Every structure is written in C-alpha cells, then in structure tokens.
Amino acid sequence: MLKPEAVTGRERAMAVAVLGRFAQAILNAHTHGLVIAVFRRSFYIRFGDEVVCVGPPGLGKGPLNVLADVPSDLEWPAVGLATQQNALRSGALLSVGARLRFDLNGAAVWQAPPSPVFSAAELRQGLRLLADSARRRAPGGLGVLLTTLDQTETAPPHAKDDPLVQAALWPIAAIWHWLGMALAGSPEVPPSVDGLVALGPGLTPSGDDFLCGVMAALVYFGHRDIAARLAAVVLPVALRETSLISAAYLSCATQGQASAVLFDALESILAGGRDLEARLDAVHAVGHTSGWDSLVGAAGVCAALARQPALSASGS
C-alpha cells in the first residue's frame, strides 16, 4: 500500500486529467462541498443538490466524473478520507479534507458523442451478437433481458427465478410498448415508472440504471423529444424515491450524458458487433451490475428502433 504522505502533502496536488461535462459545470458553479460517500477507489462530493465523483482514470469517463492522476495502489480510506469532510474549490484547486488536493488546470472536458450514422442491417446484426453473448455470459442484474432482444419474448425462461427481474418485467414491458408507439409518432404519455425507480440494491439501483440507459440512448439517436417526455415522468419520482447520487445520474441521462463505456458498447452494436466482446468486458466492470442494467435500457432502444419499418440510415 502506498504511504499516505506520498500523495497528500499540502504542497502537492494530483492533476485532474479529464472532467465530465456536468462535473465541470458543477465545480464552476460551487466553491463549497461535502464528501458524502467514500469507496476504495472513488468518492462522491455533494455541492448543493448536485454531486461529482472523483477517482482514477480507470473509473472511466462519465458526466459526473473527475478523473485524477492517482497512483495505482492508492485507496481513499487509507489516506484518511471519510464522509462529512469538507471540499473547497479555490480557482483551479480542489481541496478535500485536510490533505487531498486536485489541480483542475488543463483538464480535458468529456461529453457524450454525437448522434451516429448507421445502417439497419448492421444494427440488427449487432443486436443478434449481443443477445448471443449475453446468453453465454449470463450477466447479473437486469442483464438477462439482453438475451431476448432478438426475439419476440419479453422474458427469458429462467427469469422467474430472479425476484429483481420479476419485479422489473411488467414496468419494463410497459416502457418498451410505449417506446415503440412514441418512435412511430404517438403522443401518448409514458407509463408510470414507480415500479422501476429505486428498484434494486446499491448506490444506483438497477431500475434507475435501466432508465438512464433508455434516456441517454434516446438522445444519442436523436430522439431528444421522446427522452424529454420520459424524463418528465422519471425525474419527479426519482427526486422522491431514490438516492441523491442515483437521481444525479438520471438527470444527466435526460441530457444524453452517460458513461463512455455505454456509448462504446452502443457504437459496437451499430457497427454490427465489431469489438463487441471487449466492449462488454468493460460493461461488466462497471459497478456490481450497473453496466449491464444501463446497457439493457440502451440496447432496448436499439431494438425498438430496429423494429421501426421506416428506420433510415441515419437512425433519426
């Protein structure tokens, strides 16, 4: 384990390499924050009603992430970081607790990629390969639903053995039904998401991650209006039912901002499955099942698009 004094002296600051677009805006808007969650390799700071997540580059690019040049063996609890410690931004310097310093000068700003150009044939091939891979991998959380994206069934045969999947099936089916109609031009209001928001354990529950994937993918494919209609239903429930951190990610998703890992997986699907296994390895590494849960939402949007008779080469 790296000695704490090696990286936490007052004279030294760890350089921030990349900021998410939302993280940059939050840090620019606030000077005082509070650490609200500490993990081995990452921690969250609350600024007002917003949050940023600080960690090493291996955490991956995302809308709320502050990626610093952190030594590979550094663990935040080992250097005395704890919840309820103060965070202070002064100019380009972010100070956290008594000893941690982060230099924001020169940090690149990351945001989600622009809407893609793709072919219907490659999209459908990518979905088939994704379903095949999911059958082999048997991912956790809601990931099992990826195995039926290329079929007419909503639920895999063995889903009845998983209480989380069983609880999510009906509200997810309602979302898919509405989404198909919305993509076809229906102005119908989205269904209730009371059964999805805050569904599942963890910092970001599976139901929230799923909805993040749906909304981020809708914006990515140029359907910002449909994403906004869903967001109008999701956000009021999220503010009432889920955690501050999960609600923050849902808010980002309404603007089309989610993790780079998710967009990398979507890019692979749209390219007919090119480099898919490596992209899914990265998805698997995100949280306990968060990567898979988000991908179910985003890939479900892909499947709904693939079923549209008038799908154009631009996907819009």
mmCIF file of C-alpha atoms in Angstrom:
data_model
loop_
_atom_site.group_PDB
_atom_site.id
_atom_site.type_symbol
_atom_site.label_atom_id
_atom_site.label_comp_id
_atom_site.label_asym_id
_atom_site.label_seq_id
_atom_site.Cartn_x
_atom_site.Cartn_y
_atom_site.Cartn_z
ATOM 1 C CA MET A 1 0.000 0.000 0.000
ATOM 2 C CA LEU A 2 1.287 3.452 -0.923
ATOM 3 C CA LYS A 3 2.108 5.544 2.109
ATOM 4 C CA PRO A 4 -0.409 8.378 2.602
ATOM 5 C CA GLU A 5 2.277 11.046 2.833
ATOM 6 C CA ALA A 6 3.441 10.181 -0.653
ATOM 7 C CA VAL A 7 0.403 11.836 -2.246
ATOM 8 C CA THR A 8 -1.291 14.001 0.348
ATOM 9 C CA GLY A 9 1.189 16.645 1.297
ATOM 10 C CA ARG A 10 -0.116 20.192 1.222
ATOM 11 C CA GLU A 11 2.468 21.220 -1.369
ATOM 12 C CA ARG A 12 1.388 18.650 -3.943
ATOM 13 C CA ALA A 13 -1.820 18.299 -5.916
ATOM 14 C CA MET A 14 -2.884 15.418 -8.085
ATOM 15 C CA ALA A 15 -3.533 16.589 -11.633
ATOM 16 C CA VAL A 16 -7.046 16.087 -12.978
ATOM 17 C CA ALA A 17 -6.819 14.666 -16.490
ATOM 18 C CA VAL A 18 -10.489 14.578 -17.512
ATOM 19 C CA LEU A 19 -13.720 16.155 -16.277
ATOM 20 C CA GLY A 20 -17.213 15.155 -17.284
ATOM 21 C CA ARG A 21 -19.231 17.966 -18.777
ATOM 22 C CA PHE A 22 -21.623 18.078 -15.831
ATOM 23 C CA ALA A 23 -18.768 17.814 -13.315
ATOM 24 C CA GLN A 24 -17.122 20.854 -14.878
ATOM 25 C CA ALA A 25 -20.337 22.868 -14.640
ATOM 26 C CA ILE A 26 -20.893 21.845 -11.017
ATOM 27 C CA LEU A 27 -17.359 22.742 -9.970
ATOM 28 C CA ASN A 28 -17.556 26.075 -11.794
ATOM 29 C CA ALA A 29 -20.811 26.903 -10.003
ATOM 30 C CA HIS A 30 -19.771 25.990 -6.435
ATOM 31 C CA THR A 31 -16.914 26.579 -4.034
ATOM 32 C CA HIS A 32 -18.003 24.527 -1.009
ATOM 33 C CA GLY A 33 -18.955 20.879 -0.889
ATOM 34 C CA LEU A 34 -19.142 17.862 1.411
ATOM 35 C CA VAL A 35 -17.891 14.302 0.963
ATOM 36 C CA ILE A 36 -20.962 12.049 1.123
ATOM 37 C CA ALA A 37 -19.639 8.608 0.088
ATOM 38 C CA VAL A 38 -16.174 7.020 0.110
ATOM 39 C CA PHE A 39 -15.169 3.811 -1.620
ATOM 40 C CA ARG A 40 -11.856 2.104 -2.165
ATOM 41 C CA ARG A 41 -11.118 3.798 -5.493
ATOM 42 C CA SER A 42 -13.664 6.611 -5.755
ATOM 43 C CA PHE A 43 -15.599 9.107 -3.662
ATOM 44 C CA TYR A 44 -18.527 11.496 -4.091
ATOM 45 C CA ILE A 45 -18.708 15.164 -3.163
ATOM 46 C CA ARG A 46 -22.028 16.938 -2.793
ATOM 47 C CA PHE A 47 -22.237 20.543 -3.986
ATOM 48 C CA GLY A 48 -25.682 21.911 -3.192
ATOM 49 C CA ASP A 49 -28.104 19.398 -4.704
ATOM 50 C CA GLU A 50 -25.524 18.077 -7.175
ATOM 51 C CA VAL A 51 -22.650 15.593 -6.958
ATOM 52 C CA VAL A 52 -19.322 14.803 -8.590
ATOM 53 C CA CYS A 53 -17.365 11.555 -8.420
ATOM 54 C CA VAL A 54 -13.567 11.645 -8.005
ATOM 55 C CA GLY A 55 -11.341 8.724 -8.908
ATOM 56 C CA PRO A 56 -8.515 7.420 -11.117
ATOM 57 C CA PRO A 57 -8.653 7.198 -14.935
ATOM 58 C CA GLY A 58 -9.668 3.540 -14.586
ATOM 59 C CA LEU A 59 -13.012 4.728 -13.219
ATOM 60 C CA GLY A 60 -13.876 5.654 -16.794
ATOM 61 C CA LYS A 61 -15.168 8.797 -18.423
ATOM 62 C CA GLY A 62 -18.631 9.917 -17.421
ATOM 63 C CA PRO A 63 -20.701 13.082 -16.977
ATOM 64 C CA LEU A 64 -20.043 13.455 -13.234
ATOM 65 C CA ASN A 65 -16.519 12.007 -13.096
ATOM 66 C CA VAL A 66 -13.380 13.873 -12.081
ATOM 67 C CA LEU A 67 -10.510 11.627 -13.185
ATOM 68 C CA ALA A 68 -7.200 12.393 -11.478
ATOM 69 C CA ASP A 69 -3.707 11.003 -11.951
ATOM 70 C CA VAL A 70 -3.972 8.848 -8.841
ATOM 71 C CA PRO A 71 -1.289 6.236 -8.030
ATOM 72 C CA SER A 72 -2.499 2.776 -8.958
ATOM 73 C CA ASP A 73 -2.305 1.456 -5.396
ATOM 74 C CA LEU A 74 -3.923 4.426 -3.672
ATOM 75 C CA GLU A 75 -7.107 3.703 -1.725
ATOM 76 C CA TRP A 76 -9.022 6.679 -0.386
ATOM 77 C CA PRO A 77 -9.877 5.340 3.102
ATOM 78 C CA ALA A 78 -6.177 4.591 3.625
ATOM 79 C CA VAL A 79 -5.301 8.284 3.256
ATOM 80 C CA GLY A 80 -7.851 9.366 5.836
ATOM 81 C CA LEU A 81 -10.695 10.360 3.537
ATOM 82 C CA ALA A 82 -14.098 9.993 5.189
ATOM 83 C CA THR A 83 -17.669 11.170 4.789
ATOM 84 C CA GLN A 84 -18.629 14.579 6.150
ATOM 85 C CA GLN A 85 -15.209 16.034 5.314
ATOM 86 C CA ASN A 86 -15.286 19.411 3.582
ATOM 87 C CA ALA A 87 -14.352 20.122 -0.006
ATOM 88 C CA LEU A 88 -13.283 23.574 -1.162
ATOM 89 C CA ARG A 89 -12.684 24.800 -4.703
ATOM 90 C CA SER A 90 -10.498 27.873 -4.981
ATOM 91 C CA GLY A 91 -9.796 28.764 -8.571
ATOM 92 C CA ALA A 92 -8.431 25.653 -10.251
ATOM 93 C CA LEU A 93 -7.570 23.906 -6.971
ATOM 94 C CA LEU A 94 -9.967 21.474 -5.323
ATOM 95 C CA SER A 95 -9.090 20.690 -1.694
ATOM 96 C CA VAL A 96 -10.765 17.734 0.016
ATOM 97 C CA GLY A 97 -10.381 17.060 3.718
ATOM 98 C CA ALA A 98 -7.155 18.082 5.407
ATOM 99 C CA ARG A 99 -4.660 16.716 2.897
ATOM 100 C CA LEU A 100 -6.050 15.935 -0.554
ATOM 101 C CA ARG A 101 -5.514 18.436 -3.349
ATOM 102 C CA PHE A 102 -6.577 18.215 -7.004
ATOM 103 C CA ASP A 103 -5.328 20.525 -9.742
ATOM 104 C CA LEU A 104 -8.047 21.219 -12.325
ATOM 105 C CA ASN A 105 -5.778 23.212 -14.639
ATOM 106 C CA GLY A 106 -5.556 21.746 -18.114
ATOM 107 C CA ALA A 107 -8.203 19.064 -17.564
ATOM 108 C CA ALA A 108 -9.936 17.904 -20.729
ATOM 109 C CA VAL A 109 -13.738 18.019 -20.741
ATOM 110 C CA TRP A 110 -15.551 14.865 -21.861
ATOM 111 C CA GLN A 111 -19.123 14.618 -23.072
ATOM 112 C CA ALA A 112 -21.231 12.037 -24.847
ATOM 113 C CA PRO A 113 -20.549 11.502 -28.555
ATOM 114 C CA PRO A 114 -22.808 12.985 -31.252
ATOM 115 C CA SER A 115 -25.669 11.114 -32.870
ATOM 116 C CA PRO A 116 -24.355 8.284 -35.048
ATOM 117 C CA VAL A 117 -24.847 7.272 -38.654
ATOM 118 C CA PHE A 118 -25.625 3.567 -39.015
ATOM 119 C CA SER A 119 -27.380 1.001 -41.162
ATOM 120 C CA ALA A 120 -30.412 -1.043 -40.157
ATOM 121 C CA ALA A 121 -28.664 -4.257 -41.224
ATOM 122 C CA GLU A 122 -25.622 -3.662 -39.024
ATOM 123 C CA LEU A 123 -27.823 -2.629 -36.084
ATOM 124 C CA ARG A 124 -29.803 -5.858 -36.304
ATOM 125 C CA GLN A 125 -26.648 -7.932 -36.634
ATOM 126 C CA GLY A 126 -25.153 -6.191 -33.603
ATOM 127 C CA LEU A 127 -28.270 -6.930 -31.561
ATOM 128 C CA ARG A 128 -28.132 -10.621 -32.527
ATOM 129 C CA LEU A 129 -24.491 -10.851 -31.469
ATOM 130 C CA LEU A 130 -25.253 -9.002 -28.224
ATOM 131 C CA ALA A 131 -28.040 -11.464 -27.387
ATOM 132 C CA ASP A 132 -25.760 -14.421 -28.208
ATOM 133 C CA SER A 133 -23.004 -13.032 -25.984
ATOM 134 C CA ALA A 134 -25.433 -12.381 -23.129
ATOM 135 C CA ARG A 135 -26.596 -15.994 -23.284
ATOM 136 C CA ARG A 136 -23.009 -17.161 -22.878
ATOM 137 C CA ARG A 137 -22.084 -14.620 -20.210
ATOM 138 C CA ALA A 138 -25.287 -14.837 -18.112
ATOM 139 C CA PRO A 139 -24.893 -11.288 -16.737
ATOM 140 C CA GLY A 140 -26.399 -10.303 -13.404
ATOM 141 C CA GLY A 141 -28.992 -7.711 -12.532
ATOM 142 C CA LEU A 142 -31.326 -6.996 -15.419
ATOM 143 C CA GLY A 143 -28.671 -8.167 -17.876
ATOM 144 C CA VAL A 144 -30.521 -11.414 -18.515
ATOM 145 C CA LEU A 145 -33.050 -9.397 -20.532
ATOM 146 C CA LEU A 146 -30.381 -8.832 -23.179
ATOM 147 C CA THR A 147 -30.808 -12.482 -24.181
ATOM 148 C CA THR A 148 -34.253 -11.828 -25.680
ATOM 149 C CA LEU A 149 -33.612 -8.576 -27.556
ATOM 150 C CA ASP A 150 -33.506 -10.501 -30.850
ATOM 151 C CA GLN A 151 -36.725 -12.394 -30.101
ATOM 152 C CA THR A 152 -40.400 -11.617 -29.565
ATOM 153 C CA GLU A 153 -40.456 -12.787 -25.947
ATOM 154 C CA THR A 154 -40.099 -10.196 -23.210
ATOM 155 C CA ALA A 155 -38.660 -12.514 -20.570
ATOM 156 C CA PRO A 156 -36.079 -15.302 -20.681
ATOM 157 C CA PRO A 157 -37.471 -18.653 -19.481
ATOM 158 C CA HIS A 158 -35.394 -18.698 -16.277
ATOM 159 C CA ALA A 159 -36.208 -15.092 -15.292
ATOM 160 C CA LYS A 160 -38.930 -16.372 -12.966
ATOM 161 C CA ASP A 161 -36.190 -17.459 -10.551
ATOM 162 C CA ASP A 162 -34.899 -13.896 -10.076
ATOM 163 C CA PRO A 163 -37.059 -11.620 -7.859
ATOM 164 C CA LEU A 164 -35.437 -8.446 -9.220
ATOM 165 C CA VAL A 165 -36.122 -9.391 -12.837
ATOM 166 C CA GLN A 166 -39.644 -10.494 -11.977
ATOM 167 C CA ALA A 167 -40.356 -7.150 -10.305
ATOM 168 C CA ALA A 168 -38.952 -5.253 -13.294
ATOM 169 C CA LEU A 169 -40.618 -7.224 -16.108
ATOM 170 C CA TRP A 170 -44.005 -5.532 -16.187
ATOM 171 C CA PRO A 171 -42.801 -1.913 -15.930
ATOM 172 C CA ILE A 172 -40.037 -2.588 -18.495
ATOM 173 C CA ALA A 173 -42.567 -4.157 -20.881
ATOM 174 C CA ALA A 174 -44.733 -1.060 -20.460
ATOM 175 C CA ILE A 175 -41.773 1.176 -21.317
ATOM 176 C CA TRP A 176 -40.994 -0.882 -24.446
ATOM 177 C CA HIS A 177 -44.618 -0.758 -25.577
ATOM 178 C CA TRP A 178 -44.763 2.996 -25.127
ATOM 179 C CA LEU A 179 -41.385 3.497 -26.765
ATOM 180 C CA GLY A 180 -42.447 1.641 -29.902
ATOM 181 C CA MET A 181 -45.506 3.865 -30.187
ATOM 182 C CA ALA A 182 -43.534 7.036 -29.471
ATOM 183 C CA LEU A 183 -40.963 6.216 -32.156
ATOM 184 C CA ALA A 184 -43.867 5.671 -34.564
ATOM 185 C CA GLY A 185 -45.174 9.154 -33.792
ATOM 186 C CA SER A 186 -47.680 8.606 -30.978
ATOM 187 C CA PRO A 187 -48.015 11.495 -28.485
ATOM 188 C CA GLU A 188 -49.119 9.121 -25.700
ATOM 189 C CA VAL A 189 -47.799 9.915 -22.217
ATOM 190 C CA PRO A 190 -45.160 7.475 -20.881
ATOM 191 C CA PRO A 191 -46.301 4.818 -18.400
ATOM 192 C CA SER A 192 -45.703 5.074 -14.669
ATOM 193 C CA VAL A 193 -42.138 4.353 -13.567
ATOM 194 C CA ASP A 194 -42.998 3.850 -9.897
ATOM 195 C CA GLY A 195 -42.110 0.170 -10.272
ATOM 196 C CA LEU A 196 -38.659 0.931 -11.707
ATOM 197 C CA VAL A 197 -37.226 3.951 -9.898
ATOM 198 C CA ALA A 198 -35.181 2.792 -6.882
ATOM 199 C CA LEU A 199 -35.771 -0.870 -7.791
ATOM 200 C CA GLY A 200 -32.856 -2.992 -6.627
ATOM 201 C CA PRO A 201 -29.994 -2.628 -4.152
ATOM 202 C CA GLY A 202 -26.881 -0.494 -4.329
ATOM 203 C CA LEU A 203 -25.821 3.114 -4.822
ATOM 204 C CA THR A 204 -27.557 3.249 -8.198
ATOM 205 C CA PRO A 205 -30.387 0.673 -8.230
ATOM 206 C CA SER A 206 -30.930 -1.480 -11.311
ATOM 207 C CA GLY A 207 -34.179 0.220 -12.237
ATOM 208 C CA ASP A 208 -32.510 3.634 -12.192
ATOM 209 C CA ASP A 209 -29.593 2.391 -14.295
ATOM 210 C CA PHE A 210 -32.043 0.921 -16.810
ATOM 211 C CA LEU A 211 -33.867 4.243 -17.141
ATOM 212 C CA CYS A 212 -30.530 6.055 -17.522
ATOM 213 C CA GLY A 213 -29.722 3.778 -20.440
ATOM 214 C CA VAL A 214 -33.094 4.379 -22.101
ATOM 215 C CA MET A 215 -32.959 8.172 -21.867
ATOM 216 C CA ALA A 216 -29.291 8.514 -22.800
ATOM 217 C CA ALA A 217 -29.786 6.272 -25.847
ATOM 218 C CA LEU A 218 -32.860 8.187 -26.996
ATOM 219 C CA VAL A 219 -30.876 11.429 -27.026
ATOM 220 C CA TYR A 220 -27.918 9.674 -28.671
ATOM 221 C CA PHE A 221 -30.157 8.529 -31.526
ATOM 222 C CA GLY A 222 -31.611 11.999 -31.998
ATOM 223 C CA HIS A 223 -34.924 11.466 -30.196
ATOM 224 C CA ARG A 224 -34.444 14.178 -27.603
ATOM 225 C CA ASP A 225 -38.160 14.965 -27.609
ATOM 226 C CA ILE A 226 -39.099 11.409 -26.622
ATOM 227 C CA ALA A 227 -36.373 11.406 -23.947
ATOM 228 C CA ALA A 228 -37.815 14.649 -22.541
ATOM 229 C CA ARG A 229 -41.286 13.105 -22.347
ATOM 230 C CA LEU A 230 -39.912 10.152 -20.392
ATOM 231 C CA ALA A 231 -37.795 12.448 -18.191
ATOM 232 C CA ALA A 232 -40.918 14.399 -17.210
ATOM 233 C CA VAL A 233 -42.256 11.183 -15.679
ATOM 234 C CA VAL A 234 -38.975 9.851 -14.267
ATOM 235 C CA LEU A 235 -37.411 12.854 -12.531
ATOM 236 C CA PRO A 236 -40.256 13.734 -10.114
ATOM 237 C CA VAL A 237 -40.333 10.118 -8.910
ATOM 238 C CA ALA A 238 -36.527 9.985 -8.663
ATOM 239 C CA LEU A 239 -36.391 13.112 -6.511
ATOM 240 C CA ARG A 240 -38.854 11.492 -4.138
ATOM 241 C CA GLU A 241 -37.769 7.857 -4.128
ATOM 242 C CA THR A 242 -34.120 7.283 -4.976
ATOM 243 C CA SER A 243 -30.756 8.467 -3.663
ATOM 244 C CA LEU A 244 -29.226 11.853 -4.443
ATOM 245 C CA ILE A 245 -26.410 10.158 -6.367
ATOM 246 C CA SER A 246 -28.688 7.998 -8.487
ATOM 247 C CA ALA A 247 -31.002 10.938 -9.165
ATOM 248 C CA ALA A 248 -27.967 12.893 -10.363
ATOM 249 C CA TYR A 249 -27.144 10.217 -12.939
ATOM 250 C CA LEU A 250 -30.775 10.142 -14.077
ATOM 251 C CA SER A 251 -30.676 13.902 -14.549
ATOM 252 C CA CYS A 252 -27.522 13.579 -16.666
ATOM 253 C CA ALA A 253 -29.161 10.886 -18.785
ATOM 254 C CA THR A 254 -32.077 13.175 -19.638
ATOM 255 C CA GLN A 255 -29.482 15.330 -21.418
ATOM 256 C CA GLY A 256 -27.955 12.340 -23.196
ATOM 257 C CA GLN A 257 -24.964 12.120 -20.867
ATOM 258 C CA ALA A 258 -23.920 8.719 -19.509
ATOM 259 C CA SER A 259 -20.722 6.687 -19.175
ATOM 260 C CA ALA A 260 -18.297 6.345 -22.076
ATOM 261 C CA VAL A 261 -18.480 2.580 -21.578
ATOM 262 C CA LEU A 262 -22.164 2.613 -22.516
ATOM 263 C CA PHE A 263 -21.574 4.616 -25.689
ATOM 264 C CA ASP A 264 -18.660 2.363 -26.641
ATOM 265 C CA ALA A 265 -20.983 -0.643 -26.400
ATOM 266 C CA LEU A 266 -23.628 1.116 -28.483
ATOM 267 C CA GLU A 267 -21.024 2.004 -31.103
ATOM 268 C CA SER A 268 -20.113 -1.663 -31.343
ATOM 269 C CA ILE A 269 -23.743 -2.743 -31.727
ATOM 270 C CA LEU A 270 -24.258 -0.190 -34.505
ATOM 271 C CA ALA A 271 -21.143 -1.492 -36.262
ATOM 272 C CA GLY A 272 -22.585 -4.992 -36.474
ATOM 273 C CA GLY A 273 -20.857 -6.179 -33.302
ATOM 274 C CA ARG A 274 -17.287 -5.108 -34.077
ATOM 275 C CA ASP A 275 -15.096 -5.411 -30.942
ATOM 276 C CA LEU A 276 -18.234 -6.354 -29.003
ATOM 277 C CA GLU A 277 -16.653 -8.765 -26.533
ATOM 278 C CA ALA A 278 -14.043 -6.248 -25.392
ATOM 279 C CA ARG A 279 -16.752 -3.603 -25.008
ATOM 280 C CA LEU A 280 -18.867 -5.989 -22.958
ATOM 281 C CA ASP A 281 -15.885 -6.780 -20.735
ATOM 282 C CA ALA A 282 -15.807 -3.054 -19.924
ATOM 283 C CA VAL A 283 -19.570 -3.039 -19.293
ATOM 284 C CA HIS A 284 -19.147 -5.947 -16.877
ATOM 285 C CA ALA A 285 -16.562 -3.952 -14.881
ATOM 286 C CA VAL A 286 -18.973 -1.078 -14.140
ATOM 287 C CA GLY A 287 -20.359 -1.402 -10.624
ATOM 288 C CA HIS A 288 -21.941 -4.605 -9.389
ATOM 289 C CA THR A 289 -24.445 -4.825 -12.264
ATOM 290 C CA SER A 290 -24.804 -1.135 -13.227
ATOM 291 C CA GLY A 291 -23.071 -1.554 -16.569
ATOM 292 C CA TRP A 292 -25.405 -4.359 -17.611
ATOM 293 C CA ASP A 293 -28.518 -2.634 -16.276
ATOM 294 C CA SER A 294 -27.772 0.535 -18.261
ATOM 295 C CA LEU A 295 -26.992 -1.478 -21.369
ATOM 296 C CA VAL A 296 -30.368 -3.243 -21.148
ATOM 297 C CA GLY A 297 -32.055 0.157 -21.335
ATOM 298 C CA ALA A 298 -29.887 1.451 -24.178
ATOM 299 C CA ALA A 299 -29.952 -1.783 -26.182
ATOM 300 C CA GLY A 300 -33.712 -1.907 -25.743
ATOM 301 C CA VAL A 301 -33.898 1.441 -27.530
ATOM 302 C CA CYS A 302 -31.769 -0.093 -30.299
ATOM 303 C CA ALA A 303 -34.199 -2.996 -30.549
ATOM 304 C CA ALA A 304 -37.193 -0.657 -30.685
ATOM 305 C CA LEU A 305 -35.523 1.307 -33.489
ATOM 306 C CA ALA A 306 -34.712 -1.886 -35.364
ATOM 307 C CA ARG A 307 -38.416 -2.797 -35.353
ATOM 308 C CA GLN A 308 -39.453 0.529 -36.919
ATOM 309 C CA PRO A 309 -40.453 -0.047 -40.576
ATOM 310 C CA ALA A 310 -39.151 3.349 -41.619
ATOM 311 C CA LEU A 311 -35.735 3.065 -39.956
ATOM 312 C CA SER A 312 -33.414 5.245 -42.001
ATOM 313 C CA ALA A 313 -29.681 5.024 -42.430
ATOM 314 C CA SER A 314 -29.248 7.971 -40.100
ATOM 315 C CA GLY A 315 -31.368 6.375 -37.360
ATOM 316 C CA SER A 316 -33.426 9.523 -36.928
#
